[in-house]
Amino acid sequence: MPLHKLAKIVRRRKRVGRGIGSRGAKSGRGQKGQKSRAGAHTKAGFEGGQTPLYMRLPKGRGSKQKFRSQVIKPQVITVRDLNRFAAKSIVGPGQLWQAGLLRQRFYPVKLIGIGSLPKQLTVRVHAATPQAEKQVRTAGGKVEIIPRA
């Protein structure tokens, strides 16, 4: 049967609260209570008179406090990852992003000292471990720390 020949199915609206024969006296709202009344509405976060969760939690201490979920953790790059760049080049967050080494483009970058680096590079990152800085310096390069905004 072609789809354009199907008859449209029209369902009538269910009429509730119009006698025992149609959805009964309570109209599917249960027994008594706030939600059984017409126009029943509670504000978001209302817990039936119990102290709501947002009032039970402590307030933040000052404007500088951040929740753990709001702290931006740096993206980690290893010294081994820098081997894919040409010798004597300047490697910054932009070049790391283009090489596919970063997940987030504008997040801070931290260099850690895993692996070895045989090339001379200038590395521009937001943070670096002392071991990573030492490895880049022994290869003849240098590490420049970018100040965080």
mmCIF file of N, CA and C in Angstrom:
data_model
loop_
_atom_site.group_PDB
_atom_site.id
_atom_site.type_symbol
_atom_site.label_atom_id
_atom_site.label_comp_id
_atom_site.label_asym_id
_atom_site.label_seq_id
_atom_site.Cartn_x
_atom_site.Cartn_y
_atom_site.Cartn_z
ATOM 1 N N MET A 1 0.844 -1.184 0.000
ATOM 2 C CA MET A 1 0.000 0.000 0.000
ATOM 3 C C MET A 1 0.889 1.247 0.000
ATOM 4 N N PRO A 2 0.651 2.183 -0.930
ATOM 5 C CA PRO A 2 1.460 3.407 -0.962
ATOM 6 C C PRO A 2 1.190 4.273 0.276
ATOM 7 N N LEU A 3 2.207 4.984 0.693
ATOM 8 C CA LEU A 3 2.072 5.793 1.907
ATOM 9 C C LEU A 3 1.051 6.914 1.764
ATOM 10 N N HIS A 4 0.885 7.447 0.555
ATOM 11 C CA HIS A 4 -0.033 8.576 0.398
ATOM 12 C C HIS A 4 -1.504 8.150 0.453
ATOM 13 N N LYS A 5 -1.765 6.827 0.450
ATOM 14 C CA LYS A 5 -3.146 6.348 0.523
ATOM 15 C C LYS A 5 -3.560 5.951 1.938
ATOM 16 N N LEU A 6 -2.636 6.069 2.888
ATOM 17 C CA LEU A 6 -2.989 5.738 4.271
ATOM 18 C C LEU A 6 -3.936 6.788 4.838
ATOM 19 N N ALA A 7 -4.940 6.341 5.570
ATOM 20 C CA ALA A 7 -5.878 7.277 6.189
ATOM 21 C C ALA A 7 -5.246 7.855 7.447
ATOM 22 N N LYS A 8 -5.497 9.130 7.683
ATOM 23 C CA LYS A 8 -4.953 9.786 8.866
ATOM 24 C C LYS A 8 -5.715 9.320 10.098
ATOM 25 N N ILE A 9 -4.972 8.959 11.141
ATOM 26 C CA ILE A 9 -5.604 8.518 12.381
ATOM 27 C C ILE A 9 -5.780 9.733 13.278
ATOM 28 N N VAL A 10 -7.019 10.037 13.619
ATOM 29 C CA VAL A 10 -7.321 11.181 14.470
ATOM 30 C C VAL A 10 -7.866 10.642 15.783
ATOM 31 N N ARG A 11 -7.185 10.966 16.862
ATOM 32 C CA ARG A 11 -7.657 10.521 18.158
ATOM 33 C C ARG A 11 -8.294 11.686 18.884
ATOM 34 N N ARG A 12 -9.404 11.394 19.516
ATOM 35 C CA ARG A 12 -10.084 12.451 20.262
ATOM 36 C C ARG A 12 -9.381 12.680 21.584
ATOM 37 N N ARG A 13 -9.453 13.892 22.061
ATOM 38 C CA ARG A 13 -8.863 14.257 23.330
ATOM 39 C C ARG A 13 -9.566 13.511 24.451
ATOM 40 N N LYS A 14 -8.793 13.017 25.423
ATOM 41 C CA LYS A 14 -9.365 12.256 26.521
ATOM 42 C C LYS A 14 -10.029 13.223 27.500
ATOM 43 N N ARG A 15 -11.332 13.083 27.691
ATOM 44 C CA ARG A 15 -12.061 13.975 28.603
ATOM 45 C C ARG A 15 -12.062 13.349 29.985
ATOM 46 N N VAL A 16 -11.387 14.002 30.921
ATOM 47 C CA VAL A 16 -11.283 13.455 32.268
ATOM 48 C C VAL A 16 -12.169 14.245 33.220
ATOM 49 N N GLY A 17 -12.554 13.578 34.283
ATOM 50 C CA GLY A 17 -13.340 14.260 35.301
ATOM 51 C C GLY A 17 -14.761 14.569 34.876
ATOM 52 N N ARG A 18 -15.368 13.719 34.017
ATOM 53 C CA ARG A 18 -16.736 13.972 33.563
ATOM 54 C C ARG A 18 -17.628 12.794 33.928
ATOM 55 N N GLY A 19 -17.490 12.331 35.156
ATOM 56 C CA GLY A 19 -18.345 11.238 35.604
ATOM 57 C C GLY A 19 -17.588 9.932 35.705
ATOM 58 N N ILE A 20 -18.280 8.933 36.291
ATOM 59 C CA ILE A 20 -17.663 7.655 36.582
ATOM 60 C C ILE A 20 -17.275 6.918 35.298
ATOM 61 N N GLY A 21 -18.012 7.108 34.223
ATOM 62 C CA GLY A 21 -17.735 6.372 32.999
ATOM 63 C C GLY A 21 -16.452 6.785 32.294
ATOM 64 N N SER A 22 -15.960 7.966 32.582
ATOM 65 C CA SER A 22 -14.781 8.430 31.845
ATOM 66 C C SER A 22 -13.685 8.865 32.813
ATOM 67 N N ARG A 23 -12.785 7.990 33.089
ATOM 68 C CA ARG A 23 -11.598 8.296 33.900
ATOM 69 C C ARG A 23 -11.958 8.670 35.338
ATOM 70 N N GLY A 24 -13.116 8.378 35.774
ATOM 71 C CA GLY A 24 -13.478 8.422 37.180
ATOM 72 C C GLY A 24 -13.537 9.782 37.837
ATOM 73 N N ALA A 25 -13.818 9.735 39.124
ATOM 74 C CA ALA A 25 -14.030 10.946 39.894
ATOM 75 C C ALA A 25 -12.732 11.681 40.186
ATOM 76 N N LYS A 26 -11.627 10.948 40.333
ATOM 77 C CA LYS A 26 -10.365 11.590 40.707
ATOM 78 C C LYS A 26 -9.535 11.993 39.486
ATOM 79 N N SER A 27 -9.920 11.535 38.295
ATOM 80 C CA SER A 27 -9.290 11.920 37.029
ATOM 81 C C SER A 27 -7.815 11.575 36.957
ATOM 82 N N GLY A 28 -7.406 10.472 37.572
ATOM 83 C CA GLY A 28 -6.022 10.036 37.473
ATOM 84 C C GLY A 28 -5.054 10.824 38.314
ATOM 85 N N ARG A 29 -5.573 11.645 39.261
ATOM 86 C CA ARG A 29 -4.691 12.456 40.087
ATOM 87 C C ARG A 29 -4.489 11.860 41.474
ATOM 88 N N GLY A 30 -4.955 10.665 41.708
ATOM 89 C CA GLY A 30 -4.796 10.054 43.023
ATOM 90 C C GLY A 30 -5.813 10.584 44.009
ATOM 91 N N GLN A 31 -5.466 10.552 45.304
ATOM 92 C CA GLN A 31 -6.394 11.037 46.328
ATOM 93 C C GLN A 31 -6.217 12.538 46.524
ATOM 94 N N LYS A 32 -6.335 12.982 47.781
ATOM 95 C CA LYS A 32 -6.237 14.414 48.054
ATOM 96 C C LYS A 32 -4.785 14.888 48.001
ATOM 97 N N GLY A 33 -4.580 16.165 48.142
ATOM 98 C CA GLY A 33 -3.225 16.699 48.209
ATOM 99 C C GLY A 33 -3.020 17.837 47.233
ATOM 100 N N GLN A 34 -1.866 18.450 47.365
ATOM 101 C CA GLN A 34 -1.585 19.652 46.583
ATOM 102 C C GLN A 34 -1.631 19.390 45.077
ATOM 103 N N LYS A 35 -1.097 18.281 44.639
ATOM 104 C CA LYS A 35 -1.033 18.028 43.203
ATOM 105 C C LYS A 35 -2.351 17.531 42.629
ATOM 106 N N SER A 36 -3.356 17.254 43.465
ATOM 107 C CA SER A 36 -4.646 16.815 42.942
ATOM 108 C C SER A 36 -5.551 17.995 42.637
ATOM 109 N N ARG A 37 -5.205 19.169 43.104
ATOM 110 C CA ARG A 37 -6.061 20.347 42.907
ATOM 111 C C ARG A 37 -5.851 20.962 41.532
ATOM 112 N N ALA A 38 -6.839 21.716 41.096
ATOM 113 C CA ALA A 38 -6.718 22.424 39.828
ATOM 114 C C ALA A 38 -5.711 23.557 39.988
ATOM 115 N N GLY A 39 -4.896 23.778 38.977
ATOM 116 C CA GLY A 39 -3.921 24.860 39.020
ATOM 117 C C GLY A 39 -2.769 24.582 39.965
ATOM 118 N N ALA A 40 -2.543 23.314 40.299
ATOM 119 C CA ALA A 40 -1.479 22.971 41.241
ATOM 120 C C ALA A 40 -0.126 23.276 40.629
ATOM 121 N N HIS A 41 0.704 23.977 41.372
ATOM 122 C CA HIS A 41 2.033 24.323 40.879
ATOM 123 C C HIS A 41 2.951 24.539 42.067
ATOM 124 N N THR A 42 4.148 24.002 41.995
ATOM 125 C CA THR A 42 5.160 24.269 43.014
ATOM 126 C C THR A 42 6.383 24.825 42.325
ATOM 127 N N LYS A 43 7.105 25.702 42.999
ATOM 128 C CA LYS A 43 8.289 26.300 42.383
ATOM 129 C C LYS A 43 9.411 25.276 42.301
ATOM 130 N N ALA A 44 10.340 25.523 41.431
ATOM 131 C CA ALA A 44 11.475 24.614 41.246
ATOM 132 C C ALA A 44 12.274 24.535 42.543
ATOM 133 N N GLY A 45 12.616 23.345 42.972
ATOM 134 C CA GLY A 45 13.382 23.169 44.191
ATOM 135 C C GLY A 45 12.531 22.989 45.427
ATOM 136 N N PHE A 46 11.196 23.073 45.290
ATOM 137 C CA PHE A 46 10.327 22.894 46.449
ATOM 138 C C PHE A 46 10.295 21.428 46.834
ATOM 139 N N GLU A 47 10.486 21.132 48.127
ATOM 140 C CA GLU A 47 10.557 19.747 48.589
ATOM 141 C C GLU A 47 9.475 19.449 49.615
ATOM 142 N N GLY A 48 8.300 20.024 49.437
ATOM 143 C CA GLY A 48 7.168 19.706 50.288
ATOM 144 C C GLY A 48 7.274 20.251 51.700
ATOM 145 N N GLY A 49 7.973 21.326 51.906
ATOM 146 C CA GLY A 49 8.115 21.908 53.232
ATOM 147 C C GLY A 49 9.433 21.556 53.895
ATOM 148 N N GLN A 50 10.070 20.495 53.447
ATOM 149 C CA GLN A 50 11.421 20.159 53.934
ATOM 150 C C GLN A 50 12.384 21.242 53.451
ATOM 151 N N THR A 51 13.415 21.529 54.233
ATOM 152 C CA THR A 51 14.383 22.539 53.826
ATOM 153 C C THR A 51 15.050 22.121 52.520
ATOM 154 N N PRO A 52 14.956 22.951 51.479
ATOM 155 C CA PRO A 52 15.466 22.566 50.169
ATOM 156 C C PRO A 52 16.984 22.377 50.171
ATOM 157 N N LEU A 53 17.453 21.613 49.208
ATOM 158 C CA LEU A 53 18.863 21.284 49.118
ATOM 159 C C LEU A 53 19.724 22.535 48.987
ATOM 160 N N TYR A 54 19.281 23.513 48.198
ATOM 161 C CA TYR A 54 20.103 24.700 47.996
ATOM 162 C C TYR A 54 20.242 25.525 49.271
ATOM 163 N N MET A 55 19.334 25.333 50.242
ATOM 164 C CA MET A 55 19.462 26.044 51.519
ATOM 165 C C MET A 55 20.268 25.233 52.531
ATOM 166 N N ARG A 56 20.349 23.908 52.320
ATOM 167 C CA ARG A 56 21.105 23.062 53.246
ATOM 168 C C ARG A 56 22.600 23.129 52.989
ATOM 169 N N LEU A 57 23.004 23.468 51.774
ATOM 170 C CA LEU A 57 24.424 23.516 51.447
ATOM 171 C C LEU A 57 25.045 24.811 51.967
ATOM 172 N N PRO A 58 26.336 24.801 52.328
ATOM 173 C CA PRO A 58 26.968 26.023 52.821
ATOM 174 C C PRO A 58 27.180 27.021 51.694
ATOM 175 N N LYS A 59 27.192 28.297 52.078
ATOM 176 C CA LYS A 59 27.464 29.339 51.107
ATOM 177 C C LYS A 59 28.953 29.381 50.816
ATOM 178 N N GLY A 60 29.318 29.872 49.633
ATOM 179 C CA GLY A 60 30.733 30.009 49.283
ATOM 180 C C GLY A 60 31.396 31.065 50.152
ATOM 181 N N ARG A 61 32.669 30.919 50.392
ATOM 182 C CA ARG A 61 33.411 31.879 51.211
ATOM 183 C C ARG A 61 34.121 32.880 50.310
ATOM 184 N N GLY A 62 33.485 33.984 50.023
ATOM 185 C CA GLY A 62 34.119 35.024 49.220
ATOM 186 C C GLY A 62 33.983 34.772 47.733
ATOM 187 N N SER A 63 34.324 35.782 46.935
ATOM 188 C CA SER A 63 34.144 35.689 45.497
ATOM 189 C C SER A 63 35.244 34.887 44.828
ATOM 190 N N LYS A 64 36.371 34.650 45.516
ATOM 191 C CA LYS A 64 37.488 33.950 44.888
ATOM 192 C C LYS A 64 37.311 32.438 44.921
ATOM 193 N N GLN A 65 36.426 31.937 45.794
ATOM 194 C CA GLN A 65 36.262 30.491 45.904
ATOM 195 C C GLN A 65 35.584 29.950 44.652
ATOM 196 N N LYS A 66 36.135 28.863 44.125
ATOM 197 C CA LYS A 66 35.534 28.226 42.967
ATOM 198 C C LYS A 66 35.220 26.791 43.326
ATOM 199 N N PHE A 67 34.161 26.277 42.738
ATOM 200 C CA PHE A 67 33.855 24.881 42.927
ATOM 201 C C PHE A 67 34.849 24.047 42.131
ATOM 202 N N ARG A 68 35.015 22.804 42.520
ATOM 203 C CA ARG A 68 35.980 21.934 41.866
ATOM 204 C C ARG A 68 35.697 21.815 40.372
ATOM 205 N N SER A 69 34.419 21.858 39.999
ATOM 206 C CA SER A 69 34.069 21.710 38.588
ATOM 207 C C SER A 69 34.409 22.967 37.788
ATOM 208 N N GLN A 70 34.643 24.113 38.471
ATOM 209 C CA GLN A 70 34.929 25.356 37.758
ATOM 210 C C GLN A 70 36.420 25.608 37.601
ATOM 211 N N VAL A 71 37.262 24.829 38.269
ATOM 212 C CA VAL A 71 38.700 25.023 38.169
ATOM 213 C C VAL A 71 39.169 24.431 36.846
ATOM 214 N N ILE A 72 39.854 25.244 36.043
ATOM 215 C CA ILE A 72 40.330 24.774 34.749
ATOM 216 C C ILE A 72 41.670 24.087 34.960
ATOM 217 N N LYS A 73 41.706 22.791 34.702
ATOM 218 C CA LYS A 73 42.939 22.037 34.850
ATOM 219 C C LYS A 73 43.729 22.132 33.557
ATOM 220 N N PRO A 74 45.065 22.257 33.650
ATOM 221 C CA PRO A 74 45.857 22.378 32.424
ATOM 222 C C PRO A 74 45.892 21.068 31.639
ATOM 223 N N GLN A 75 46.060 21.207 30.339
ATOM 224 C CA GLN A 75 46.229 20.042 29.481
ATOM 225 C C GLN A 75 47.697 19.637 29.517
ATOM 226 N N VAL A 76 47.946 18.363 29.607
ATOM 227 C CA VAL A 76 49.302 17.870 29.802
ATOM 228 C C VAL A 76 49.908 17.458 28.463
ATOM 229 N N ILE A 77 51.132 17.952 28.205
ATOM 230 C CA ILE A 77 51.912 17.580 27.034
ATOM 231 C C ILE A 77 53.232 17.014 27.541
ATOM 232 N N THR A 78 53.664 15.896 26.993
ATOM 233 C CA THR A 78 54.931 15.307 27.413
ATOM 234 C C THR A 78 56.063 15.782 26.497
ATOM 235 N N VAL A 79 57.286 15.656 26.991
ATOM 236 C CA VAL A 79 58.464 16.012 26.193
ATOM 237 C C VAL A 79 58.527 15.111 24.954
ATOM 238 N N ARG A 80 58.086 13.871 25.076
ATOM 239 C CA ARG A 80 58.064 12.934 23.957
ATOM 240 C C ARG A 80 57.186 13.454 22.817
ATOM 241 N N ASP A 81 56.087 14.159 23.161
ATOM 242 C CA ASP A 81 55.179 14.686 22.135
ATOM 243 C C ASP A 81 55.831 15.756 21.266
ATOM 244 N N LEU A 82 56.880 16.407 21.776
ATOM 245 C CA LEU A 82 57.517 17.501 21.041
ATOM 246 C C LEU A 82 58.409 17.002 19.910
ATOM 247 N N ASN A 83 58.664 15.689 19.843
ATOM 248 C CA ASN A 83 59.544 15.145 18.814
ATOM 249 C C ASN A 83 58.966 15.283 17.409
ATOM 250 N N ARG A 84 57.685 15.519 17.267
ATOM 251 C CA ARG A 84 57.086 15.622 15.933
ATOM 252 C C ARG A 84 57.324 16.987 15.283
ATOM 253 N N PHE A 85 57.852 17.953 16.048
ATOM 254 C CA PHE A 85 58.114 19.283 15.487
ATOM 255 C C PHE A 85 59.536 19.368 14.934
ATOM 256 N N ALA A 86 59.730 20.250 13.947
ATOM 257 C CA ALA A 86 61.045 20.412 13.322
ATOM 258 C C ALA A 86 62.015 21.077 14.301
ATOM 259 N N ALA A 87 63.295 20.797 14.121
ATOM 260 C CA ALA A 87 64.322 21.365 15.002
ATOM 261 C C ALA A 87 64.367 22.881 14.850
ATOM 262 N N LYS A 88 64.711 23.565 15.929
ATOM 263 C CA LYS A 88 64.848 25.029 16.024
ATOM 264 C C LYS A 88 63.538 25.768 15.737
ATOM 265 N N SER A 89 62.393 25.115 15.933
ATOM 266 C CA SER A 89 61.106 25.791 15.741
ATOM 267 C C SER A 89 60.556 26.242 17.088
ATOM 268 N N ILE A 90 59.616 27.175 17.025
ATOM 269 C CA ILE A 90 58.950 27.674 18.230
ATOM 270 C C ILE A 90 57.627 26.937 18.346
ATOM 271 N N VAL A 91 57.439 26.276 19.485
ATOM 272 C CA VAL A 91 56.234 25.473 19.698
ATOM 273 C C VAL A 91 55.415 26.132 20.803
ATOM 274 N N GLY A 92 54.195 26.558 20.465
ATOM 275 C CA GLY A 92 53.287 27.151 21.433
ATOM 276 C C GLY A 92 51.953 26.423 21.417
ATOM 277 N N PRO A 93 50.978 26.944 22.154
ATOM 278 C CA PRO A 93 49.657 26.295 22.183
ATOM 279 C C PRO A 93 49.007 26.193 20.799
ATOM 280 N N GLY A 94 49.238 27.181 19.937
ATOM 281 C CA GLY A 94 48.655 27.138 18.597
ATOM 282 C C GLY A 94 49.196 25.984 17.771
ATOM 283 N N GLN A 95 50.519 25.785 17.831
ATOM 284 C CA GLN A 95 51.136 24.696 17.074
ATOM 285 C C GLN A 95 50.732 23.338 17.660
ATOM 286 N N LEU A 96 50.616 23.268 18.989
ATOM 287 C CA LEU A 96 50.187 22.021 19.634
ATOM 288 C C LEU A 96 48.756 21.673 19.235
ATOM 289 N N TRP A 97 47.914 22.706 19.114
ATOM 290 C CA TRP A 97 46.517 22.500 18.703
ATOM 291 C C TRP A 97 46.452 21.995 17.257
ATOM 292 N N GLN A 98 47.252 22.617 16.374
ATOM 293 C CA GLN A 98 47.251 22.200 14.971
ATOM 294 C C GLN A 98 47.790 20.778 14.806
ATOM 295 N N ALA A 99 48.704 20.378 15.688
ATOM 296 C CA ALA A 99 49.257 19.026 15.616
ATOM 297 C C ALA A 99 48.310 17.987 16.206
ATOM 298 N N GLY A 100 47.209 18.440 16.823
ATOM 299 C CA GLY A 100 46.225 17.518 17.384
ATOM 300 C C GLY A 100 46.597 16.991 18.757
ATOM 301 N N LEU A 101 47.458 17.710 19.473
ATOM 302 C CA LEU A 101 47.890 17.262 20.796
ATOM 303 C C LEU A 101 47.022 17.823 21.920
ATOM 304 N N LEU A 102 46.179 18.808 21.623
ATOM 305 C CA LEU A 102 45.330 19.426 22.643
ATOM 306 C C LEU A 102 43.870 19.098 22.377
ATOM 307 N N ARG A 103 43.114 18.902 23.457
ATOM 308 C CA ARG A 103 41.678 18.650 23.309
ATOM 309 C C ARG A 103 40.895 19.962 23.299
ATOM 310 N N GLN A 104 41.295 20.894 24.162
ATOM 311 C CA GLN A 104 40.625 22.192 24.237
ATOM 312 C C GLN A 104 41.590 23.256 23.714
ATOM 313 N N ARG A 105 41.122 24.154 22.886
ATOM 314 C CA ARG A 105 42.031 25.075 22.216
ATOM 315 C C ARG A 105 42.605 26.135 23.155
ATOM 316 N N PHE A 106 41.795 26.725 24.010
ATOM 317 C CA PHE A 106 42.254 27.872 24.782
ATOM 318 C C PHE A 106 42.489 27.549 26.258
ATOM 319 N N TYR A 107 42.630 26.291 26.596
ATOM 320 C CA TYR A 107 42.940 25.907 27.964
ATOM 321 C C TYR A 107 44.447 25.990 28.187
ATOM 322 N N PRO A 108 44.899 26.183 29.445
ATOM 323 C CA PRO A 108 46.341 26.247 29.698
ATOM 324 C C PRO A 108 47.023 24.906 29.410
ATOM 325 N N VAL A 109 48.313 24.995 29.090
ATOM 326 C CA VAL A 109 49.099 23.821 28.706
ATOM 327 C C VAL A 109 50.253 23.656 29.690
ATOM 328 N N LYS A 110 50.480 22.419 30.144
ATOM 329 C CA LYS A 110 51.585 22.114 31.053
ATOM 330 C C LYS A 110 52.475 21.056 30.416
ATOM 331 N N LEU A 111 53.773 21.289 30.479
ATOM 332 C CA LEU A 111 54.752 20.360 29.921
ATOM 333 C C LEU A 111 55.325 19.504 31.041
ATOM 334 N N ILE A 112 55.271 18.184 30.864
ATOM 335 C CA ILE A 112 55.849 17.283 31.861
ATOM 336 C C ILE A 112 56.961 16.459 31.221
ATOM 337 N N GLY A 113 57.898 16.003 32.047
ATOM 338 C CA GLY A 113 59.123 15.394 31.551
ATOM 339 C C GLY A 113 59.066 13.902 31.346
ATOM 340 N N ILE A 114 58.178 13.418 30.502
ATOM 341 C CA ILE A 114 58.136 11.997 30.159
ATOM 342 C C ILE A 114 58.711 11.846 28.759
ATOM 343 N N GLY A 115 59.691 10.995 28.587
ATOM 344 C CA GLY A 115 60.322 10.783 27.293
ATOM 345 C C GLY A 115 61.599 11.597 27.164
ATOM 346 N N SER A 116 62.157 11.649 25.958
ATOM 347 C CA SER A 116 63.385 12.411 25.719
ATOM 348 C C SER A 116 63.198 13.285 24.489
ATOM 349 N N LEU A 117 64.062 14.306 24.381
ATOM 350 C CA LEU A 117 63.974 15.262 23.289
ATOM 351 C C LEU A 117 65.361 15.458 22.693
ATOM 352 N N PRO A 118 65.604 14.981 21.478
ATOM 353 C CA PRO A 118 66.929 15.159 20.871
ATOM 354 C C PRO A 118 67.065 16.459 20.085
ATOM 355 N N LYS A 119 65.982 17.230 19.917
ATOM 356 C CA LYS A 119 65.993 18.426 19.071
ATOM 357 C C LYS A 119 66.059 19.692 19.902
ATOM 358 N N GLN A 120 66.516 20.753 19.259
ATOM 359 C CA GLN A 120 66.561 22.065 19.901
ATOM 360 C C GLN A 120 65.254 22.789 19.568
ATOM 361 N N LEU A 121 64.448 23.076 20.603
ATOM 362 C CA LEU A 121 63.151 23.724 20.406
ATOM 363 C C LEU A 121 62.975 24.859 21.400
ATOM 364 N N THR A 122 62.164 25.840 21.022
ATOM 365 C CA THR A 122 61.696 26.853 21.956
ATOM 366 C C THR A 122 60.245 26.514 22.258
ATOM 367 N N VAL A 123 59.968 26.183 23.507
ATOM 368 C CA VAL A 123 58.642 25.729 23.902
ATOM 369 C C VAL A 123 57.975 26.816 24.733
ATOM 370 N N ARG A 124 56.782 27.234 24.301
ATOM 371 C CA ARG A 124 56.009 28.256 25.031
ATOM 372 C C ARG A 124 54.774 27.586 25.626
ATOM 373 N N VAL A 125 54.761 27.445 26.972
ATOM 374 C CA VAL A 125 53.640 26.803 27.675
ATOM 375 C C VAL A 125 53.293 27.621 28.911
ATOM 376 N N HIS A 126 52.168 27.287 29.533
ATOM 377 C CA HIS A 126 51.732 28.007 30.731
ATOM 378 C C HIS A 126 52.414 27.504 31.995
ATOM 379 N N ALA A 127 52.831 26.237 31.991
ATOM 380 C CA ALA A 127 53.514 25.656 33.156
ATOM 381 C C ALA A 127 54.385 24.507 32.675
ATOM 382 N N ALA A 128 55.432 24.227 33.451
ATOM 383 C CA ALA A 128 56.318 23.114 33.107
ATOM 384 C C ALA A 128 56.937 22.576 34.382
ATOM 385 N N THR A 129 57.144 21.280 34.435
ATOM 386 C CA THR A 129 57.811 20.675 35.589
ATOM 387 C C THR A 129 59.316 20.944 35.467
ATOM 388 N N PRO A 130 60.043 20.957 36.600
ATOM 389 C CA PRO A 130 61.495 21.192 36.539
ATOM 390 C C PRO A 130 62.218 20.157 35.677
ATOM 391 N N GLN A 131 61.776 18.915 35.728
ATOM 392 C CA GLN A 131 62.400 17.864 34.928
ATOM 393 C C GLN A 131 62.209 18.133 33.432
ATOM 394 N N ALA A 132 61.028 18.592 33.044
ATOM 395 C CA ALA A 132 60.762 18.890 31.632
ATOM 396 C C ALA A 132 61.625 20.056 31.159
ATOM 397 N N GLU A 133 61.725 21.103 31.985
ATOM 398 C CA GLU A 133 62.569 22.252 31.622
ATOM 399 C C GLU A 133 64.016 21.815 31.451
ATOM 400 N N LYS A 134 64.486 20.965 32.335
ATOM 401 C CA LYS A 134 65.869 20.482 32.267
ATOM 402 C C LYS A 134 66.110 19.693 30.975
ATOM 403 N N GLN A 135 65.154 18.845 30.592
ATOM 404 C CA GLN A 135 65.308 18.047 29.379
ATOM 405 C C GLN A 135 65.345 18.922 28.130
ATOM 406 N N VAL A 136 64.525 19.961 28.081
ATOM 407 C CA VAL A 136 64.514 20.854 26.918
ATOM 408 C C VAL A 136 65.819 21.649 26.875
ATOM 409 N N ARG A 137 66.302 22.104 28.043
ATOM 410 C CA ARG A 137 67.550 22.875 28.085
ATOM 411 C C ARG A 137 68.762 22.024 27.699
ATOM 412 N N THR A 138 68.802 20.762 28.117
ATOM 413 C CA THR A 138 69.930 19.904 27.753
ATOM 414 C C THR A 138 69.950 19.606 26.261
ATOM 415 N N ALA A 139 68.802 19.676 25.592
ATOM 416 C CA ALA A 139 68.746 19.482 24.146
ATOM 417 C C ALA A 139 69.128 20.757 23.401
ATOM 418 N N GLY A 140 69.380 21.848 24.142
ATOM 419 C CA GLY A 140 69.780 23.114 23.516
ATOM 420 C C GLY A 140 68.634 24.082 23.317
ATOM 421 N N GLY A 141 67.444 23.745 23.771
ATOM 422 C CA GLY A 141 66.294 24.629 23.604
ATOM 423 C C GLY A 141 66.014 25.433 24.852
ATOM 424 N N LYS A 142 64.861 26.068 24.876
ATOM 425 C CA LYS A 142 64.465 26.822 26.071
ATOM 426 C C LYS A 142 62.951 26.758 26.243
ATOM 427 N N VAL A 143 62.549 26.944 27.507
ATOM 428 C CA VAL A 143 61.127 26.924 27.861
ATOM 429 C C VAL A 143 60.713 28.322 28.273
ATOM 430 N N GLU A 144 59.698 28.867 27.608
ATOM 431 C CA GLU A 144 59.157 30.177 27.961
ATOM 432 C C GLU A 144 57.800 29.959 28.614
ATOM 433 N N ILE A 145 57.603 30.537 29.795
ATOM 434 C CA ILE A 145 56.342 30.402 30.511
ATOM 435 C C ILE A 145 55.418 31.547 30.112
ATOM 436 N N ILE A 146 54.240 31.179 29.618
ATOM 437 C CA ILE A 146 53.224 32.176 29.242
ATOM 438 C C ILE A 146 52.419 32.506 30.495
ATOM 439 N N PRO A 147 52.250 33.783 30.842
ATOM 440 C CA PRO A 147 51.423 34.094 32.012
ATOM 441 C C PRO A 147 49.956 33.800 31.739
ATOM 442 N N ARG A 148 49.270 33.242 32.735
ATOM 443 C CA ARG A 148 47.843 32.942 32.583
ATOM 444 C C ARG A 148 47.027 34.206 32.710
ATOM 445 N N ALA A 149 45.982 34.307 31.916
ATOM 446 C CA ALA A 149 45.123 35.495 31.950
ATOM 447 C C ALA A 149 44.131 35.410 33.079
#
